[in-house]
Amino acid sequence: MYLFGAGGHCKVVIDIILASKVHKIESVIDHNPKSDCIFDIPIVNFNQFTNDDGQYFIVSIGDNKKRKRVVELIKAVFVNAIHPSAIISRFAKVSEGTVVMAGAIINANTIVGKHCIINTGAIIDHDCIIEDFVHVSPNVSVAGNVTIGEGAHLGIGVTVIQGITIGKWAVLGAGAVIIENVPDYAVVVGVPGKIIKFSNKNE
């Protein structure tokens, strides 16, 4: 299989794949490689890579918008990377291209969309809907019946109470406590969380 993106997030994805022993990584693809290899795995410039149908891929880029652009660019069969220490309910669903890191917990009847990052130690409780390209940072706690829109980013240590809706491409700052619904593209910080601005839809 192949990874796309040779930055810091890629290092963690490699570690998960090696620990899970499900796939063998052939190489890491990057638009602008800074070195020849990462953890002894070769890095190949995208311009020199032959992208054929049927290749297994994970896009190992932490930035949600960049990850979406690459997913739309390449031809691939996208697969998951799930750390062996993650706990995922048998009644939960994790869609293709998503990475679930060490110690994360995903509870019953939760649906995690495509190409998401559920980071180290994050907890997502029951009946949540996590749409595509969401990044849930380390130690985030999401209570039951929460919906998180496409591309939203929950910073490290964010807490979301039950029944909340987080809009698409919203950004929740580190440590924020979310007790009200968050509109699309809002940037929210603090305890309790307050909107400080809206990001540009075209960024």
mmCIF file with all atom_site columns, C-alpha atoms in Angstrom:
data_model
loop_
_atom_site.group_PDB
_atom_site.id
_atom_site.type_symbol
_atom_site.label_atom_id
_atom_site.label_alt_id
_atom_site.label_comp_id
_atom_site.label_asym_id
_atom_site.label_entity_id
_atom_site.label_seq_id
_atom_site.pdbx_PDB_ins_code
_atom_site.Cartn_x
_atom_site.Cartn_y
_atom_site.Cartn_z
_atom_site.occupancy
_atom_site.B_iso_or_equiv
_atom_site.pdbx_formal_charge
_atom_site.auth_seq_id
_atom_site.auth_comp_id
_atom_site.auth_asym_id
_atom_site.auth_atom_id
_atom_site.pdbx_PDB_model_num
ATOM 1   C CA . MET A 1 1   ? 0.000   0.000  0.000   1.00 0.00 ? 1   MET A CA 1
ATOM 2   C CA . TYR A 1 2   ? 0.980   3.652  -0.300  1.00 0.00 ? 2   TYR A CA 1
ATOM 3   C CA . LEU A 1 3   ? 0.726   6.749  1.859   1.00 0.00 ? 3   LEU A CA 1
ATOM 4   C CA . PHE A 1 4   ? 0.405   10.260 0.461   1.00 0.00 ? 4   PHE A CA 1
ATOM 5   C CA . GLY A 1 5   ? 2.069   12.985 2.528   1.00 0.00 ? 5   GLY A CA 1
ATOM 6   C CA . ALA A 1 6   ? 5.423   12.659 4.284   1.00 0.00 ? 6   ALA A CA 1
ATOM 7   C CA . GLY A 1 7   ? 4.942   15.052 7.211   1.00 0.00 ? 7   GLY A CA 1
ATOM 8   C CA . GLY A 1 8   ? 4.532   14.473 10.924  1.00 0.00 ? 8   GLY A CA 1
ATOM 9   C CA . HIS A 1 9   ? 1.076   12.901 10.631  1.00 0.00 ? 9   HIS A CA 1
ATOM 10  C CA . CYS A 1 10  ? 2.558   10.341 8.239   1.00 0.00 ? 10  CYS A CA 1
ATOM 11  C CA . LYS A 1 11  ? 4.963   9.126  10.943  1.00 0.00 ? 11  LYS A CA 1
ATOM 12  C CA . VAL A 1 12  ? 2.051   8.220  13.213  1.00 0.00 ? 12  VAL A CA 1
ATOM 13  C CA . VAL A 1 13  ? 0.149   6.515  10.391  1.00 0.00 ? 13  VAL A CA 1
ATOM 14  C CA . ILE A 1 14  ? 3.235   4.415  9.578   1.00 0.00 ? 14  ILE A CA 1
ATOM 15  C CA . ASP A 1 15  ? 3.469   3.394  13.229  1.00 0.00 ? 15  ASP A CA 1
ATOM 16  C CA . ILE A 1 16  ? -0.189  2.312  13.247  1.00 0.00 ? 16  ILE A CA 1
ATOM 17  C CA . ILE A 1 17  ? 0.152   0.280  10.045  1.00 0.00 ? 17  ILE A CA 1
ATOM 18  C CA . LEU A 1 18  ? 3.268   -1.480 11.321  1.00 0.00 ? 18  LEU A CA 1
ATOM 19  C CA . ALA A 1 19  ? 1.549   -2.224 14.648  1.00 0.00 ? 19  ALA A CA 1
ATOM 20  C CA . SER A 1 20  ? -1.633  -3.522 13.024  1.00 0.00 ? 20  SER A CA 1
ATOM 21  C CA . LYS A 1 21  ? 0.274   -5.772 10.552  1.00 0.00 ? 21  LYS A CA 1
ATOM 22  C CA . VAL A 1 22  ? -2.579  -5.598 8.017   1.00 0.00 ? 22  VAL A CA 1
ATOM 23  C CA . HIS A 1 23  ? -0.728  -3.925 5.134   1.00 0.00 ? 23  HIS A CA 1
ATOM 24  C CA . LYS A 1 24  ? 2.837   -3.531 3.897   1.00 0.00 ? 24  LYS A CA 1
ATOM 25  C CA . ILE A 1 25  ? 3.862   0.023  2.990   1.00 0.00 ? 25  ILE A CA 1
ATOM 26  C CA . GLU A 1 26  ? 5.608   0.144  -0.398  1.00 0.00 ? 26  GLU A CA 1
ATOM 27  C CA . SER A 1 27  ? 6.424   3.852  -0.345  1.00 0.00 ? 27  SER A CA 1
ATOM 28  C CA . VAL A 1 28  ? 5.294   7.307  0.725   1.00 0.00 ? 28  VAL A CA 1
ATOM 29  C CA . ILE A 1 29  ? 4.275   9.720  -2.039  1.00 0.00 ? 29  ILE A CA 1
ATOM 30  C CA . ASP A 1 30  ? 4.743   13.472 -1.646  1.00 0.00 ? 30  ASP A CA 1
ATOM 31  C CA . HIS A 1 31  ? 4.502   16.537 -3.876  1.00 0.00 ? 31  HIS A CA 1
ATOM 32  C CA . ASN A 1 32  ? 7.637   18.081 -2.396  1.00 0.00 ? 32  ASN A CA 1
ATOM 33  C CA . PRO A 1 33  ? 9.700   15.463 -0.543  1.00 0.00 ? 33  PRO A CA 1
ATOM 34  C CA . LYS A 1 34  ? 12.284  16.819 1.907   1.00 0.00 ? 34  LYS A CA 1
ATOM 35  C CA . SER A 1 35  ? 14.190  13.530 2.150   1.00 0.00 ? 35  SER A CA 1
ATOM 36  C CA . ASP A 1 36  ? 14.550  10.144 0.468   1.00 0.00 ? 36  ASP A CA 1
ATOM 37  C CA . CYS A 1 37  ? 12.946  8.026  3.172   1.00 0.00 ? 37  CYS A CA 1
ATOM 38  C CA . ILE A 1 38  ? 10.976  8.051  6.397   1.00 0.00 ? 38  ILE A CA 1
ATOM 39  C CA . PHE A 1 39  ? 11.561  5.253  8.931   1.00 0.00 ? 39  PHE A CA 1
ATOM 40  C CA . ASP A 1 40  ? 13.424  3.393  6.136   1.00 0.00 ? 40  ASP A CA 1
ATOM 41  C CA . ILE A 1 41  ? 10.375  3.598  3.831   1.00 0.00 ? 41  ILE A CA 1
ATOM 42  C CA . PRO A 1 42  ? 11.221  5.281  0.495   1.00 0.00 ? 42  PRO A CA 1
ATOM 43  C CA . ILE A 1 43  ? 9.623   8.636  -0.353  1.00 0.00 ? 43  ILE A CA 1
ATOM 44  C CA . VAL A 1 44  ? 8.709   9.123  -4.023  1.00 0.00 ? 44  VAL A CA 1
ATOM 45  C CA . ASN A 1 45  ? 7.955   12.435 -5.721  1.00 0.00 ? 45  ASN A CA 1
ATOM 46  C CA . PHE A 1 46  ? 4.347   12.415 -6.978  1.00 0.00 ? 46  PHE A CA 1
ATOM 47  C CA . ASN A 1 47  ? 5.552   13.537 -10.426 1.00 0.00 ? 47  ASN A CA 1
ATOM 48  C CA . GLN A 1 48  ? 7.580   10.312 -10.715 1.00 0.00 ? 48  GLN A CA 1
ATOM 49  C CA . PHE A 1 49  ? 4.865   8.014  -9.362  1.00 0.00 ? 49  PHE A CA 1
ATOM 50  C CA . THR A 1 50  ? 2.606   5.906  -11.544 1.00 0.00 ? 50  THR A CA 1
ATOM 51  C CA . ASN A 1 51  ? -0.862  6.087  -10.034 1.00 0.00 ? 51  ASN A CA 1
ATOM 52  C CA . ASP A 1 52  ? -2.791  3.049  -11.263 1.00 0.00 ? 52  ASP A CA 1
ATOM 53  C CA . ASP A 1 53  ? -6.310  1.978  -10.385 1.00 0.00 ? 53  ASP A CA 1
ATOM 54  C CA . GLY A 1 54  ? -6.539  -0.512 -7.541  1.00 0.00 ? 54  GLY A CA 1
ATOM 55  C CA . GLN A 1 55  ? -3.621  0.714  -5.451  1.00 0.00 ? 55  GLN A CA 1
ATOM 56  C CA . TYR A 1 56  ? -4.305  0.807  -1.707  1.00 0.00 ? 56  TYR A CA 1
ATOM 57  C CA . PHE A 1 57  ? -3.829  4.282  -0.233  1.00 0.00 ? 57  PHE A CA 1
ATOM 58  C CA . ILE A 1 58  ? -4.187  6.364  2.899   1.00 0.00 ? 58  ILE A CA 1
ATOM 59  C CA . VAL A 1 59  ? -3.758  10.128 2.583   1.00 0.00 ? 59  VAL A CA 1
ATOM 60  C CA . SER A 1 60  ? -1.480  10.871 5.542   1.00 0.00 ? 60  SER A CA 1
ATOM 61  C CA . ILE A 1 61  ? -1.929  14.657 5.661   1.00 0.00 ? 61  ILE A CA 1
ATOM 62  C CA . GLY A 1 62  ? -3.188  16.234 8.875   1.00 0.00 ? 62  GLY A CA 1
ATOM 63  C CA . ASP A 1 63  ? -4.692  19.380 7.306   1.00 0.00 ? 63  ASP A CA 1
ATOM 64  C CA . ASN A 1 64  ? -8.339  18.626 6.457   1.00 0.00 ? 64  ASN A CA 1
ATOM 65  C CA . LYS A 1 65  ? -8.603  20.780 3.317   1.00 0.00 ? 65  LYS A CA 1
ATOM 66  C CA . LYS A 1 66  ? -5.290  19.567 1.870   1.00 0.00 ? 66  LYS A CA 1
ATOM 67  C CA . ARG A 1 67  ? -6.288  15.969 2.621   1.00 0.00 ? 67  ARG A CA 1
ATOM 68  C CA . LYS A 1 68  ? -9.557  16.430 0.729   1.00 0.00 ? 68  LYS A CA 1
ATOM 69  C CA . ARG A 1 69  ? -7.783  17.940 -2.288  1.00 0.00 ? 69  ARG A CA 1
ATOM 70  C CA . VAL A 1 70  ? -5.386  14.979 -2.514  1.00 0.00 ? 70  VAL A CA 1
ATOM 71  C CA . VAL A 1 71  ? -8.207  12.438 -2.154  1.00 0.00 ? 71  VAL A CA 1
ATOM 72  C CA . GLU A 1 72  ? -9.902  14.090 -5.138  1.00 0.00 ? 72  GLU A CA 1
ATOM 73  C CA . LEU A 1 73  ? -6.618  14.010 -7.096  1.00 0.00 ? 73  LEU A CA 1
ATOM 74  C CA . ILE A 1 74  ? -5.499  10.394 -6.917  1.00 0.00 ? 74  ILE A CA 1
ATOM 75  C CA . LYS A 1 75  ? -6.976  7.117  -8.138  1.00 0.00 ? 75  LYS A CA 1
ATOM 76  C CA . ALA A 1 76  ? -6.981  4.639  -5.271  1.00 0.00 ? 76  ALA A CA 1
ATOM 77  C CA . VAL A 1 77  ? -8.712  2.091  -3.112  1.00 0.00 ? 77  VAL A CA 1
ATOM 78  C CA . PHE A 1 78  ? -8.681  3.865  0.229   1.00 0.00 ? 78  PHE A CA 1
ATOM 79  C CA . VAL A 1 79  ? -8.217  1.759  3.360   1.00 0.00 ? 79  VAL A CA 1
ATOM 80  C CA . ASN A 1 80  ? -8.219  2.416  7.117   1.00 0.00 ? 80  ASN A CA 1
ATOM 81  C CA . ALA A 1 81  ? -5.443  2.412  9.679   1.00 0.00 ? 81  ALA A CA 1
ATOM 82  C CA . ILE A 1 82  ? -6.656  1.453  13.147  1.00 0.00 ? 82  ILE A CA 1
ATOM 83  C CA . HIS A 1 83  ? -4.225  1.103  16.048  1.00 0.00 ? 83  HIS A CA 1
ATOM 84  C CA . PRO A 1 84  ? -4.585  -2.232 17.894  1.00 0.00 ? 84  PRO A CA 1
ATOM 85  C CA . SER A 1 85  ? -5.175  -0.391 21.176  1.00 0.00 ? 85  SER A CA 1
ATOM 86  C CA . ALA A 1 86  ? -8.150  1.591  19.840  1.00 0.00 ? 86  ALA A CA 1
ATOM 87  C CA . ILE A 1 87  ? -11.552 0.403  21.050  1.00 0.00 ? 87  ILE A CA 1
ATOM 88  C CA . ILE A 1 88  ? -14.292 0.489  18.423  1.00 0.00 ? 88  ILE A CA 1
ATOM 89  C CA . SER A 1 89  ? -17.768 -0.824 19.186  1.00 0.00 ? 89  SER A CA 1
ATOM 90  C CA . ARG A 1 90  ? -18.968 -3.689 17.048  1.00 0.00 ? 90  ARG A CA 1
ATOM 91  C CA . PHE A 1 91  ? -21.990 -1.472 16.379  1.00 0.00 ? 91  PHE A CA 1
ATOM 92  C CA . ALA A 1 92  ? -19.943 1.487  15.139  1.00 0.00 ? 92  ALA A CA 1
ATOM 93  C CA . LYS A 1 93  ? -18.897 2.104  11.530  1.00 0.00 ? 93  LYS A CA 1
ATOM 94  C CA . VAL A 1 94  ? -15.579 3.571  10.403  1.00 0.00 ? 94  VAL A CA 1
ATOM 95  C CA . SER A 1 95  ? -15.453 4.492  6.704   1.00 0.00 ? 95  SER A CA 1
ATOM 96  C CA . GLU A 1 96  ? -12.550 4.150  4.287   1.00 0.00 ? 96  GLU A CA 1
ATOM 97  C CA . GLY A 1 97  ? -9.452  6.307  4.475   1.00 0.00 ? 97  GLY A CA 1
ATOM 98  C CA . THR A 1 98  ? -9.948  7.063  8.163   1.00 0.00 ? 98  THR A CA 1
ATOM 99  C CA . VAL A 1 99  ? -7.148  6.744  10.738  1.00 0.00 ? 99  VAL A CA 1
ATOM 100 C CA . VAL A 1 100 ? -7.904  5.798  14.356  1.00 0.00 ? 100 VAL A CA 1
ATOM 101 C CA . MET A 1 101 ? -4.932  6.279  16.666  1.00 0.00 ? 101 MET A CA 1
ATOM 102 C CA . ALA A 1 102 ? -3.756  4.632  19.855  1.00 0.00 ? 102 ALA A CA 1
ATOM 103 C CA . GLY A 1 103 ? -6.163  4.651  22.777  1.00 0.00 ? 103 GLY A CA 1
ATOM 104 C CA . ALA A 1 104 ? -9.088  6.166  20.910  1.00 0.00 ? 104 ALA A CA 1
ATOM 105 C CA . ILE A 1 105 ? -12.598 4.946  21.772  1.00 0.00 ? 105 ILE A CA 1
ATOM 106 C CA . ILE A 1 106 ? -15.573 4.970  19.388  1.00 0.00 ? 106 ILE A CA 1
ATOM 107 C CA . ASN A 1 107 ? -18.788 3.829  20.987  1.00 0.00 ? 107 ASN A CA 1
ATOM 108 C CA . ALA A 1 108 ? -21.927 2.063  19.797  1.00 0.00 ? 108 ALA A CA 1
ATOM 109 C CA . ASN A 1 109 ? -23.953 3.232  16.802  1.00 0.00 ? 109 ASN A CA 1
ATOM 110 C CA . THR A 1 110 ? -21.504 5.987  15.922  1.00 0.00 ? 110 THR A CA 1
ATOM 111 C CA . ILE A 1 111 ? -20.689 6.517  12.237  1.00 0.00 ? 111 ILE A CA 1
ATOM 112 C CA . VAL A 1 112 ? -17.294 7.939  11.286  1.00 0.00 ? 112 VAL A CA 1
ATOM 113 C CA . GLY A 1 113 ? -17.057 9.205  7.713   1.00 0.00 ? 113 GLY A CA 1
ATOM 114 C CA . LYS A 1 114 ? -14.315 8.965  5.111   1.00 0.00 ? 114 LYS A CA 1
ATOM 115 C CA . HIS A 1 115 ? -10.755 10.245 5.544   1.00 0.00 ? 115 HIS A CA 1
ATOM 116 C CA . CYS A 1 116 ? -11.188 11.346 9.148   1.00 0.00 ? 116 CYS A CA 1
ATOM 117 C CA . ILE A 1 117 ? -8.524  11.442 11.852  1.00 0.00 ? 117 ILE A CA 1
ATOM 118 C CA . ILE A 1 118 ? -9.545  10.175 15.284  1.00 0.00 ? 118 ILE A CA 1
ATOM 119 C CA . ASN A 1 119 ? -6.439  11.096 17.204  1.00 0.00 ? 119 ASN A CA 1
ATOM 120 C CA . THR A 1 120 ? -4.671  9.647  20.225  1.00 0.00 ? 120 THR A CA 1
ATOM 121 C CA . GLY A 1 121 ? -6.929  9.075  23.229  1.00 0.00 ? 121 GLY A CA 1
ATOM 122 C CA . ALA A 1 122 ? -9.990  10.752 21.710  1.00 0.00 ? 122 ALA A CA 1
ATOM 123 C CA . ILE A 1 123 ? -13.393 9.531  22.913  1.00 0.00 ? 123 ILE A CA 1
ATOM 124 C CA . ILE A 1 124 ? -16.490 9.593  20.722  1.00 0.00 ? 124 ILE A CA 1
ATOM 125 C CA . ASP A 1 125 ? -19.540 8.271  22.514  1.00 0.00 ? 125 ASP A CA 1
ATOM 126 C CA . HIS A 1 126 ? -22.720 6.618  21.225  1.00 0.00 ? 126 HIS A CA 1
ATOM 127 C CA . ASP A 1 127 ? -24.936 7.652  18.307  1.00 0.00 ? 127 ASP A CA 1
ATOM 128 C CA . CYS A 1 128 ? -22.585 10.301 16.929  1.00 0.00 ? 128 CYS A CA 1
ATOM 129 C CA . ILE A 1 129 ? -22.228 11.168 13.242  1.00 0.00 ? 129 ILE A CA 1
ATOM 130 C CA . ILE A 1 130 ? -18.759 12.262 12.169  1.00 0.00 ? 130 ILE A CA 1
ATOM 131 C CA . GLU A 1 131 ? -18.829 13.427 8.553   1.00 0.00 ? 131 GLU A CA 1
ATOM 132 C CA . ASP A 1 132 ? -15.950 13.154 6.040   1.00 0.00 ? 132 ASP A CA 1
ATOM 133 C CA . PHE A 1 133 ? -12.546 14.841 6.540   1.00 0.00 ? 133 PHE A CA 1
ATOM 134 C CA . VAL A 1 134 ? -13.073 15.648 10.233  1.00 0.00 ? 134 VAL A CA 1
ATOM 135 C CA . HIS A 1 135 ? -10.034 15.790 12.550  1.00 0.00 ? 135 HIS A CA 1
ATOM 136 C CA . VAL A 1 136 ? -10.658 14.947 16.212  1.00 0.00 ? 136 VAL A CA 1
ATOM 137 C CA . SER A 1 137 ? -7.439  15.857 18.071  1.00 0.00 ? 137 SER A CA 1
ATOM 138 C CA . PRO A 1 138 ? -5.840  14.058 21.034  1.00 0.00 ? 138 PRO A CA 1
ATOM 139 C CA . ASN A 1 139 ? -7.889  13.787 24.229  1.00 0.00 ? 139 ASN A CA 1
ATOM 140 C CA . VAL A 1 140 ? -11.075 15.242 22.769  1.00 0.00 ? 140 VAL A CA 1
ATOM 141 C CA . SER A 1 141 ? -14.280 14.047 24.474  1.00 0.00 ? 141 SER A CA 1
ATOM 142 C CA . VAL A 1 142 ? -17.478 13.973 22.426  1.00 0.00 ? 142 VAL A CA 1
ATOM 143 C CA . ALA A 1 143 ? -20.662 12.960 24.279  1.00 0.00 ? 143 ALA A CA 1
ATOM 144 C CA . GLY A 1 144 ? -23.538 11.007 22.735  1.00 0.00 ? 144 GLY A CA 1
ATOM 145 C CA . ASN A 1 145 ? -25.763 12.121 19.838  1.00 0.00 ? 145 ASN A CA 1
ATOM 146 C CA . VAL A 1 146 ? -23.334 14.720 18.508  1.00 0.00 ? 146 VAL A CA 1
ATOM 147 C CA . THR A 1 147 ? -23.074 15.514 14.781  1.00 0.00 ? 147 THR A CA 1
ATOM 148 C CA . ILE A 1 148 ? -19.820 16.934 13.426  1.00 0.00 ? 148 ILE A CA 1
ATOM 149 C CA . GLY A 1 149 ? -19.930 18.414 9.921   1.00 0.00 ? 149 GLY A CA 1
ATOM 150 C CA . GLU A 1 150 ? -17.517 17.811 7.066   1.00 0.00 ? 150 GLU A CA 1
ATOM 151 C CA . GLY A 1 151 ? -13.990 19.078 7.565   1.00 0.00 ? 151 GLY A CA 1
ATOM 152 C CA . ALA A 1 152 ? -14.447 20.332 11.123  1.00 0.00 ? 152 ALA A CA 1
ATOM 153 C CA . HIS A 1 153 ? -11.363 20.388 13.342  1.00 0.00 ? 153 HIS A CA 1
ATOM 154 C CA . LEU A 1 154 ? -11.665 19.795 17.084  1.00 0.00 ? 154 LEU A CA 1
ATOM 155 C CA . GLY A 1 155 ? -8.458  20.982 18.775  1.00 0.00 ? 155 GLY A CA 1
ATOM 156 C CA . ILE A 1 156 ? -6.640  19.103 21.498  1.00 0.00 ? 156 ILE A CA 1
ATOM 157 C CA . GLY A 1 157 ? -8.699  18.536 24.630  1.00 0.00 ? 157 GLY A CA 1
ATOM 158 C CA . VAL A 1 158 ? -12.026 19.898 23.325  1.00 0.00 ? 158 VAL A CA 1
ATOM 159 C CA . THR A 1 159 ? -15.167 18.754 25.171  1.00 0.00 ? 159 THR A CA 1
ATOM 160 C CA . VAL A 1 160 ? -18.564 18.597 23.429  1.00 0.00 ? 160 VAL A CA 1
ATOM 161 C CA . ILE A 1 161 ? -21.714 17.930 25.474  1.00 0.00 ? 161 ILE A CA 1
ATOM 162 C CA . GLN A 1 162 ? -24.469 15.609 24.243  1.00 0.00 ? 162 GLN A CA 1
ATOM 163 C CA . GLY A 1 163 ? -26.806 16.453 21.388  1.00 0.00 ? 163 GLY A CA 1
ATOM 164 C CA . ILE A 1 164 ? -24.710 19.250 19.862  1.00 0.00 ? 164 ILE A CA 1
ATOM 165 C CA . THR A 1 165 ? -24.261 19.905 16.119  1.00 0.00 ? 165 THR A CA 1
ATOM 166 C CA . ILE A 1 166 ? -20.881 21.193 14.942  1.00 0.00 ? 166 ILE A CA 1
ATOM 167 C CA . GLY A 1 167 ? -21.069 22.839 11.500  1.00 0.00 ? 167 GLY A CA 1
ATOM 168 C CA . LYS A 1 168 ? -18.925 21.924 8.531   1.00 0.00 ? 168 LYS A CA 1
ATOM 169 C CA . TRP A 1 169 ? -15.358 23.275 8.438   1.00 0.00 ? 169 TRP A CA 1
ATOM 170 C CA . ALA A 1 170 ? -15.747 24.748 11.925  1.00 0.00 ? 170 ALA A CA 1
ATOM 171 C CA . VAL A 1 171 ? -12.613 25.037 14.067  1.00 0.00 ? 171 VAL A CA 1
ATOM 172 C CA . LEU A 1 172 ? -12.805 24.480 17.824  1.00 0.00 ? 172 LEU A CA 1
ATOM 173 C CA . GLY A 1 173 ? -9.741  25.788 19.673  1.00 0.00 ? 173 GLY A CA 1
ATOM 174 C CA . ALA A 1 174 ? -7.749  23.701 22.131  1.00 0.00 ? 174 ALA A CA 1
ATOM 175 C CA . GLY A 1 175 ? -9.553  23.093 25.411  1.00 0.00 ? 175 GLY A CA 1
ATOM 176 C CA . ALA A 1 176 ? -12.855 24.635 24.326  1.00 0.00 ? 176 ALA A CA 1
ATOM 177 C CA . VAL A 1 177 ? -16.027 23.388 26.010  1.00 0.00 ? 177 VAL A CA 1
ATOM 178 C CA . ILE A 1 178 ? -18.910 23.322 23.538  1.00 0.00 ? 178 ILE A CA 1
ATOM 179 C CA . ILE A 1 179 ? -22.395 23.612 25.074  1.00 0.00 ? 179 ILE A CA 1
ATOM 180 C CA . GLU A 1 180 ? -24.254 25.184 22.106  1.00 0.00 ? 180 GLU A CA 1
ATOM 181 C CA . ASN A 1 181 ? -24.549 24.312 18.419  1.00 0.00 ? 181 ASN A CA 1
ATOM 182 C CA . VAL A 1 182 ? -21.726 25.689 16.252  1.00 0.00 ? 182 VAL A CA 1
ATOM 183 C CA . PRO A 1 183 ? -22.537 27.080 12.760  1.00 0.00 ? 183 PRO A CA 1
ATOM 184 C CA . ASP A 1 184 ? -20.617 26.223 9.590   1.00 0.00 ? 184 ASP A CA 1
ATOM 185 C CA . TYR A 1 185 ? -17.137 27.812 9.281   1.00 0.00 ? 185 TYR A CA 1
ATOM 186 C CA . ALA A 1 186 ? -17.196 29.230 12.830  1.00 0.00 ? 186 ALA A CA 1
ATOM 187 C CA . VAL A 1 187 ? -13.998 29.505 14.872  1.00 0.00 ? 187 VAL A CA 1
ATOM 188 C CA . VAL A 1 188 ? -14.768 28.883 18.539  1.00 0.00 ? 188 VAL A CA 1
ATOM 189 C CA . VAL A 1 189 ? -12.536 29.166 21.609  1.00 0.00 ? 189 VAL A CA 1
ATOM 190 C CA . GLY A 1 190 ? -12.903 29.244 25.384  1.00 0.00 ? 190 GLY A CA 1
ATOM 191 C CA . VAL A 1 191 ? -14.957 27.817 28.238  1.00 0.00 ? 191 VAL A CA 1
ATOM 192 C CA . PRO A 1 192 ? -17.778 27.858 27.418  1.00 0.00 ? 192 PRO A CA 1
ATOM 193 C CA . GLY A 1 193 ? -16.970 28.138 23.732  1.00 0.00 ? 193 GLY A CA 1
ATOM 194 C CA . LYS A 1 194 ? -17.610 31.489 22.006  1.00 0.00 ? 194 LYS A CA 1
ATOM 195 C CA . ILE A 1 195 ? -17.456 32.336 18.299  1.00 0.00 ? 195 ILE A CA 1
ATOM 196 C CA . ILE A 1 196 ? -14.559 34.712 17.588  1.00 0.00 ? 196 ILE A CA 1
ATOM 197 C CA . LYS A 1 197 ? -14.776 34.755 13.768  1.00 0.00 ? 197 LYS A CA 1
ATOM 198 C CA . PHE A 1 198 ? -15.785 32.827 10.677  1.00 0.00 ? 198 PHE A CA 1
ATOM 199 C CA . SER A 1 199 ? -13.257 31.369 8.280   1.00 0.00 ? 199 SER A CA 1
ATOM 200 C CA . ASN A 1 200 ? -13.379 32.113 4.560   1.00 0.00 ? 200 ASN A CA 1
ATOM 201 C CA . LYS A 1 201 ? -15.369 29.451 2.698   1.00 0.00 ? 201 LYS A CA 1
ATOM 202 C CA . ASN A 1 202 ? -12.972 29.754 -0.237  1.00 0.00 ? 202 ASN A CA 1
ATOM 203 C CA . GLU A 1 203 ? -9.735  29.300 1.737   1.00 0.00 ? 203 GLU A CA 1
#
